[in-house]
Tab-separated table of C-alpha atoms in Angstrom:
chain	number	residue	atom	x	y	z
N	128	UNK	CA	0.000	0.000	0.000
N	129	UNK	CA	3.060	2.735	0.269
N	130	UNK	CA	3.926	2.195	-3.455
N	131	UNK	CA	0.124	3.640	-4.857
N	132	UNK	CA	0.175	6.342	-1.493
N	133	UNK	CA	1.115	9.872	-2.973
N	134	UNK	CA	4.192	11.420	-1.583
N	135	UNK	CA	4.023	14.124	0.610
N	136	UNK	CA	6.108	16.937	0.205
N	137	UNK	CA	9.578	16.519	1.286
N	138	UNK	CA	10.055	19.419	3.836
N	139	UNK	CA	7.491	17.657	6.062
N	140	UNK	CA	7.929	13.542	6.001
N	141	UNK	CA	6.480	13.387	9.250
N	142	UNK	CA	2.914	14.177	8.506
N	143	UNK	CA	2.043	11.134	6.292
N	144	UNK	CA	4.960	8.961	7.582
N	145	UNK	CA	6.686	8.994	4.548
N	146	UNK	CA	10.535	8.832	5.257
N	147	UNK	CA	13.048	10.611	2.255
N	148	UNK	CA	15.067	8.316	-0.077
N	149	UNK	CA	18.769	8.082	1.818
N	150	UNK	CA	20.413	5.584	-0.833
N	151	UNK	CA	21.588	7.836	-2.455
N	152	UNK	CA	24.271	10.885	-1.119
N	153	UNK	CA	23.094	14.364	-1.185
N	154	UNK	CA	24.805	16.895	-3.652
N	155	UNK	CA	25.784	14.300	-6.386
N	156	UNK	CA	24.757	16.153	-9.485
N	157	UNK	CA	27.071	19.297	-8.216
N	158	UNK	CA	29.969	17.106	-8.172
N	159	UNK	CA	29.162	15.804	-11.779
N	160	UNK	CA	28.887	19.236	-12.848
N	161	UNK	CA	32.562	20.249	-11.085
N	162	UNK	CA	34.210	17.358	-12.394
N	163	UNK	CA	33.111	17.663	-15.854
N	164	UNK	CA	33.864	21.642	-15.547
N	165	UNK	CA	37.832	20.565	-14.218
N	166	UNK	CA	37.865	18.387	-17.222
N	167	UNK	CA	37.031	20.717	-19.872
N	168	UNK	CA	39.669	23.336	-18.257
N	169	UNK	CA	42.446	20.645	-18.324
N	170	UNK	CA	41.925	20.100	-21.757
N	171	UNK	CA	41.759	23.480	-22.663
N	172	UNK	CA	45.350	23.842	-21.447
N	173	UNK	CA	46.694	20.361	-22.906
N	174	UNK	CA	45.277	22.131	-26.048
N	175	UNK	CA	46.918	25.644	-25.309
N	176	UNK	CA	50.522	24.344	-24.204
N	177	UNK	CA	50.118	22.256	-27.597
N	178	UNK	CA	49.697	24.719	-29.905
N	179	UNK	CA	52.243	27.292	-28.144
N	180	UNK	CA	54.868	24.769	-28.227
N	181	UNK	CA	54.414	24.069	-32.341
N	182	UNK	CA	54.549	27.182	-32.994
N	183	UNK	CA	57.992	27.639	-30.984
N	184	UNK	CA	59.302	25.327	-33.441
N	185	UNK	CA	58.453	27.307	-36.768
N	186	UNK	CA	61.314	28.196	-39.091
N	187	UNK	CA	63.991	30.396	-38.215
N	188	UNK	CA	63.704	32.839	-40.919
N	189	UNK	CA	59.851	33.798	-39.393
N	190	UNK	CA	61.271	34.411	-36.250
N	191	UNK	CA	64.237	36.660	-37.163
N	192	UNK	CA	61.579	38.618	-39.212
N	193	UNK	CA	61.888	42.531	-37.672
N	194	UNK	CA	58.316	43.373	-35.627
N	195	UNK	CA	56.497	45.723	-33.690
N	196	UNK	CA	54.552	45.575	-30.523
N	197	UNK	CA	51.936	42.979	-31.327
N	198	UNK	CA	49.257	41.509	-29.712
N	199	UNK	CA	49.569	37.439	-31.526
N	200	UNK	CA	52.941	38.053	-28.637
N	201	UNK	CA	52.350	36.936	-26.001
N	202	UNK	CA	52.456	39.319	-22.772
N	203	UNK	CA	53.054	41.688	-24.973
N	204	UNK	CA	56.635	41.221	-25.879
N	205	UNK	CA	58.689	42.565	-28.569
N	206	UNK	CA	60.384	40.712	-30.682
N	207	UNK	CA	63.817	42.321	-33.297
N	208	UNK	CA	65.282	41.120	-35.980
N	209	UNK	CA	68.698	39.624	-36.256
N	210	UNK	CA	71.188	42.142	-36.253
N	211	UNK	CA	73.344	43.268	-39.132
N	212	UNK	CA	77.146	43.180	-39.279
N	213	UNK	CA	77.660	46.722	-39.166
N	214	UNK	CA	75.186	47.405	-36.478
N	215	UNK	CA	72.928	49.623	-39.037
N	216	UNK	CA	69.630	48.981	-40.185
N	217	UNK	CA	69.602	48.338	-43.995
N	218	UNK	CA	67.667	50.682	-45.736
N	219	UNK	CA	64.198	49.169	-46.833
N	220	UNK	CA	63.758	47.424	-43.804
N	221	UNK	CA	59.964	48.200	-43.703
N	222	UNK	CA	59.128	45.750	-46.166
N	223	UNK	CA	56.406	42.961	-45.390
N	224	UNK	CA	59.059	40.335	-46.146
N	225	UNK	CA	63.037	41.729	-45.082
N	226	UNK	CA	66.309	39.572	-45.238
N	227	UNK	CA	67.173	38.379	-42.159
N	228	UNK	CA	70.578	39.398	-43.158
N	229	UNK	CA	71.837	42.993	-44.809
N	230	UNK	CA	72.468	42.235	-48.524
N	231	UNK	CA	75.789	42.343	-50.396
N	232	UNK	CA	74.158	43.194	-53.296
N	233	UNK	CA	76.547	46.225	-55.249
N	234	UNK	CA	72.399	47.158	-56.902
N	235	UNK	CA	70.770	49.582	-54.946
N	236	UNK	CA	66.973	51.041	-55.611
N	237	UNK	CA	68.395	54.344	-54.998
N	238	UNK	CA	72.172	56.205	-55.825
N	239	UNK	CA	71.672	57.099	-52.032
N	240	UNK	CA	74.919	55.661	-50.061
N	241	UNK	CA	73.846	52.653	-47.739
N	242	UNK	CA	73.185	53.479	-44.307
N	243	UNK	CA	76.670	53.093	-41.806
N	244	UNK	CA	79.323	54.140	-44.290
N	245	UNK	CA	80.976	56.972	-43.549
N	246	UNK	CA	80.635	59.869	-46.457
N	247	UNK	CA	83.921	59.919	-47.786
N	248	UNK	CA	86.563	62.667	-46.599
N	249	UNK	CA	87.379	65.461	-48.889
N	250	UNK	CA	90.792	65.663	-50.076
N	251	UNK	CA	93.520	66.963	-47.862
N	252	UNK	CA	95.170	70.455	-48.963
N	253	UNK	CA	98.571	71.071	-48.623
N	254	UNK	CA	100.077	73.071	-45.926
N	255	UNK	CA	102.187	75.113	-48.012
N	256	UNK	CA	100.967	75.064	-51.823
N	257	UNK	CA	103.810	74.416	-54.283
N	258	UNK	CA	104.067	77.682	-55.932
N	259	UNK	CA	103.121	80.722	-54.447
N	260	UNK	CA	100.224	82.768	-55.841
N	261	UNK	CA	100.942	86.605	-57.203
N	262	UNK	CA	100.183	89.486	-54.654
N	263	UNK	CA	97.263	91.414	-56.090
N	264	UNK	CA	98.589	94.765	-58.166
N	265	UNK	CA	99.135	98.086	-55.701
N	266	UNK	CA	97.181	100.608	-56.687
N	267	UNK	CA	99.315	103.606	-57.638
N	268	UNK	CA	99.599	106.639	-55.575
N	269	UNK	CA	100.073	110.351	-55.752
N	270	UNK	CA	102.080	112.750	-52.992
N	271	UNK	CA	100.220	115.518	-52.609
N	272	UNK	CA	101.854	119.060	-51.300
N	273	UNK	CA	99.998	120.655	-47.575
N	274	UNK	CA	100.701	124.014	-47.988
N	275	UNK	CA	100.444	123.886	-51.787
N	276	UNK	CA	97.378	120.676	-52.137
N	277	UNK	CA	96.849	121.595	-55.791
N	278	UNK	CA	100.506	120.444	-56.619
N	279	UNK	CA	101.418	117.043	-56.597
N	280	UNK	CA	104.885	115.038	-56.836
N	281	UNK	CA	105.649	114.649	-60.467
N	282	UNK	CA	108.993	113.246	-62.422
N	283	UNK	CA	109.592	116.175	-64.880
N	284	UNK	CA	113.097	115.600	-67.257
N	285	UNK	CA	114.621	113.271	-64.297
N	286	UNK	CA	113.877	115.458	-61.515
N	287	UNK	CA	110.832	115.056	-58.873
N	288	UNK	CA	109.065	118.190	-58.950
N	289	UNK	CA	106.078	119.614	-57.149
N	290	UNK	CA	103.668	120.502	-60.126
N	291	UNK	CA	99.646	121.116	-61.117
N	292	UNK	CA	98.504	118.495	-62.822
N	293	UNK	CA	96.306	118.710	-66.059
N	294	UNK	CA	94.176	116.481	-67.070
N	295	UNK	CA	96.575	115.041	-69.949
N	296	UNK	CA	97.537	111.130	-69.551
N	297	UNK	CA	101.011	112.182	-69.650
N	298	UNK	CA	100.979	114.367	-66.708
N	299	UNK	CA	99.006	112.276	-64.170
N	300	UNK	CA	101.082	108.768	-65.337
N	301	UNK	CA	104.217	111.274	-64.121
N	302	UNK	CA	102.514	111.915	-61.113
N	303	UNK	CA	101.406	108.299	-59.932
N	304	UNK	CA	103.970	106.368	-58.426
N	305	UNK	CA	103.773	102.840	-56.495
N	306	UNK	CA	104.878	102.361	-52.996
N	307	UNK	CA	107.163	99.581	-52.260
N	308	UNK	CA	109.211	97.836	-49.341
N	309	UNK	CA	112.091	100.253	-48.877
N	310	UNK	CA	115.297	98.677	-50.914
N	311	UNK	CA	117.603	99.045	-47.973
N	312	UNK	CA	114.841	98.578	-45.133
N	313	UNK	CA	111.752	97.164	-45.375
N	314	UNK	CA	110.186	99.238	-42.743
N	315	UNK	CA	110.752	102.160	-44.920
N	316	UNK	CA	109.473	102.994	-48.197
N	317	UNK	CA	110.715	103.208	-51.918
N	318	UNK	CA	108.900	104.972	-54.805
N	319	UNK	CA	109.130	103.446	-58.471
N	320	UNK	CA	107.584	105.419	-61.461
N	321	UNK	CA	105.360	103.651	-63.970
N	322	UNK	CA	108.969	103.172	-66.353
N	323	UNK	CA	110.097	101.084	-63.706
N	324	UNK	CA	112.925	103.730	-62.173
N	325	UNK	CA	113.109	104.889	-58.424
N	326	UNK	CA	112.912	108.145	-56.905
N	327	UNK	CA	116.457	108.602	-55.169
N	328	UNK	CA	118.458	111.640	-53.582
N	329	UNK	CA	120.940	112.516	-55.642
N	330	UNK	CA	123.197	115.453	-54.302
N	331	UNK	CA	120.370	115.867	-52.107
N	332	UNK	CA	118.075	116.655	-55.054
N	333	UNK	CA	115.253	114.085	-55.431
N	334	UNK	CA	115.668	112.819	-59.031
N	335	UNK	CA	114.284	109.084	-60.827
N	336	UNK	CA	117.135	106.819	-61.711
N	337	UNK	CA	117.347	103.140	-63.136
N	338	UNK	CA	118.072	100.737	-60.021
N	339	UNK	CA	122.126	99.977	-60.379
N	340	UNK	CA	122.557	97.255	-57.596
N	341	UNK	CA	124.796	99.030	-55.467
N	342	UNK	CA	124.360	99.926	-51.650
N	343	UNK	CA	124.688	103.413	-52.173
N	344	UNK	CA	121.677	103.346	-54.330
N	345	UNK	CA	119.540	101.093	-52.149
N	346	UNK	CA	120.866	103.698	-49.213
N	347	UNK	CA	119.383	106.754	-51.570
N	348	UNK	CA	116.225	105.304	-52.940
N	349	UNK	CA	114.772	104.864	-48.850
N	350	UNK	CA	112.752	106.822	-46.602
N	351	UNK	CA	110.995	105.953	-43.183
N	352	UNK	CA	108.122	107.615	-42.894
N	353	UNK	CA	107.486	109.862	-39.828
N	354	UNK	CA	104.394	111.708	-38.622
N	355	UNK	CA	104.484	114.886	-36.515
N	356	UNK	CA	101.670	114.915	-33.970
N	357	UNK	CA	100.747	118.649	-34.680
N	358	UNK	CA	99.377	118.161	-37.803
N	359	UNK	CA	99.410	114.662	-38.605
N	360	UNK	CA	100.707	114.474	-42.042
N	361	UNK	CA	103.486	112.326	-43.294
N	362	UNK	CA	107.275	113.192	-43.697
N	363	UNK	CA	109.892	111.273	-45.404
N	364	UNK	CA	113.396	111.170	-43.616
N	365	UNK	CA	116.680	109.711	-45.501
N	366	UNK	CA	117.808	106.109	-44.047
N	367	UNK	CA	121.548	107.110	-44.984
N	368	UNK	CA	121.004	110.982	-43.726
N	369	UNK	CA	119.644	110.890	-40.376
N	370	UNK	CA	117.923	114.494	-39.480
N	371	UNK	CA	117.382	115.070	-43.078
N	372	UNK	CA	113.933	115.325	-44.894
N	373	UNK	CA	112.243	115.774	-48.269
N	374	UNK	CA	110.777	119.241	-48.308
N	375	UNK	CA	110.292	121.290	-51.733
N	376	UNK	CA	112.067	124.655	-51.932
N	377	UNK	CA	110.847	126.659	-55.188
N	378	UNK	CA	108.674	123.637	-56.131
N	379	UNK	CA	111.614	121.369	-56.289
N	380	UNK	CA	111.811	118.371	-53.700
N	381	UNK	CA	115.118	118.052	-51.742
N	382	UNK	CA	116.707	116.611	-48.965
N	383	UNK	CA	117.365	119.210	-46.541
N	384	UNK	CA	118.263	118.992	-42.733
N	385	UNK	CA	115.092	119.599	-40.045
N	386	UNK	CA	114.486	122.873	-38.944
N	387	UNK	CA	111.801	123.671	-35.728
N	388	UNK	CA	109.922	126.493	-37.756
N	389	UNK	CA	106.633	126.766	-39.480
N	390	UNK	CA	107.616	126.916	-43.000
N	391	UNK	CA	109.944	123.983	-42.792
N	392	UNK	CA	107.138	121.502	-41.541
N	393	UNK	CA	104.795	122.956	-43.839
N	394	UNK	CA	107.142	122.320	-47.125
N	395	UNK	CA	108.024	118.986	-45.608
N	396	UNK	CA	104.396	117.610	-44.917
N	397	UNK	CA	103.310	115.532	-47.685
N	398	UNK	CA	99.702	113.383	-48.047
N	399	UNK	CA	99.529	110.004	-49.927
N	400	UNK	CA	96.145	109.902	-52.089
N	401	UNK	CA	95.153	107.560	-54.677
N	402	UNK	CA	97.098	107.970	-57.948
N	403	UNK	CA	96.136	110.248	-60.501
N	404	UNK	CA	96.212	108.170	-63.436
């Protein structure tokens, strides 16, 4: 008669006397469900650990390949490329597909020099070059009078006079001299006229002779320049006639012996200007 008896629900047995089923052990299904559950994860990382480890064992050329930040990496890592010889990174290594290795290649996609050489050193100059270049041409000059500044110095039949000057060729070519290092000291000055002659003092007379050689000439055809602070112009003293200057008495330039007066430093104060011709 308990087989056909309904059952009674399970929270209160004791009302019918129906007792609950205890053959079998409460909370079996959950374990099912928790074992099958470990199972699958287990698997899953068989699987995992599977593939990762095939794919450690792919061809050397994929891994050397050059990449980026990435997320097939795993924990984010980042992977480089094989370095090159030199150290540099060949040009072109942004390709989908790069060498693993620089190429030795002598084509190149562009005339470009590849990337590491140095650019090649430009040729070394000489310290001292093996002939020496011309000085640039002097410009002539004129020696212009203070007292007198619209007569200049002029060569006139051999002697150095103290003339106007026209505007004929003639004239201003025998007015223009150039200055040179002074023949018998080269802290001193020399004049040479446009024939090629030198203004010298010749009995104390300023005349233009051909260059002979001798001392005595050298001695004759050099003046040191000196500048009196009063007025600031330039006067010419002899090398071989201490206390003796060029000063122009009647217009005609001689070598005559200082004198502390007026007239004397006016007729021996000269100006250099450009050359007339």
């Amino acid at each position: 008669m308990s087989e056909s008896k309904s059952r009674p629900p399970q929270d209160r047995p004791w009302e019918s006397g129906w007792a609950p089923d205890t053959t079998r052990a409460p909370g079996t299904r959950r374990l099912w469900l928790a074992g099958t559950l470990a199972l699958a994860t287990i698997t899953a990382c068989v699987t995992a650990i599977t593939v990762m480890d095939s794919e450690s064992h792919e061809p050397e050329s994929r891994a050397a390949e050059p990449t980026t930040l990435s997320s097939s990496a795993p924990g984010g890592l980042i992977s480089f490329a094989t370095p090159s010889k030199d150290g540099a990174e060949k040009a072109g290594a942004d390709r989908a597909e790069p060498s693993p290795t620089p190429s030795t290649g002598a084509s190149s996609a562009s005339p470009s020099p590849k990337p590491g050489k140095k650019a090649p050193k430009p040729p070394k100059t000489s310290a001292t070059p093996s002939k020496q270049p011309k000085p640039p041409a002097t410009q002539g000059i004129s020696i212009r009078s203070v007292n007198f500044p619209d007569r200049y110095w002029r060569v006139r039949d051999g002697y150095v006079r103290l003339d106007q000057i026209g505007s004929g060729p003639e004239q201003r070519e025998d007015a223009t001299f150039q200055r040179v290092a002074g023949l018998s000291d080269s802290s001193c000055y020399s004049f040479t006229t446009a024939d090629g002659r030198y203004l010298r003092h010749r009995s104390f007379v300023l005349v233009a002779n051909t260059n002979d050689g001798s001392s005595l000439f050298r001695q004759d055809a050099t003046f040191c320049p000196r500048v009196w602070s009063r007025s600031g112009t330039l006067t010419l003293e002899s090398v071989n006639y201490p206390g003796r200057f060029l000063r122009h008495r009647n217009f005609q330039l001689r070598l005559d012996p200082f004198e502390n007066g007026h007239q004397f430093y006016a007729d021996a104060s000269f100006q250099i200007v450009s050359g007339l011709d």
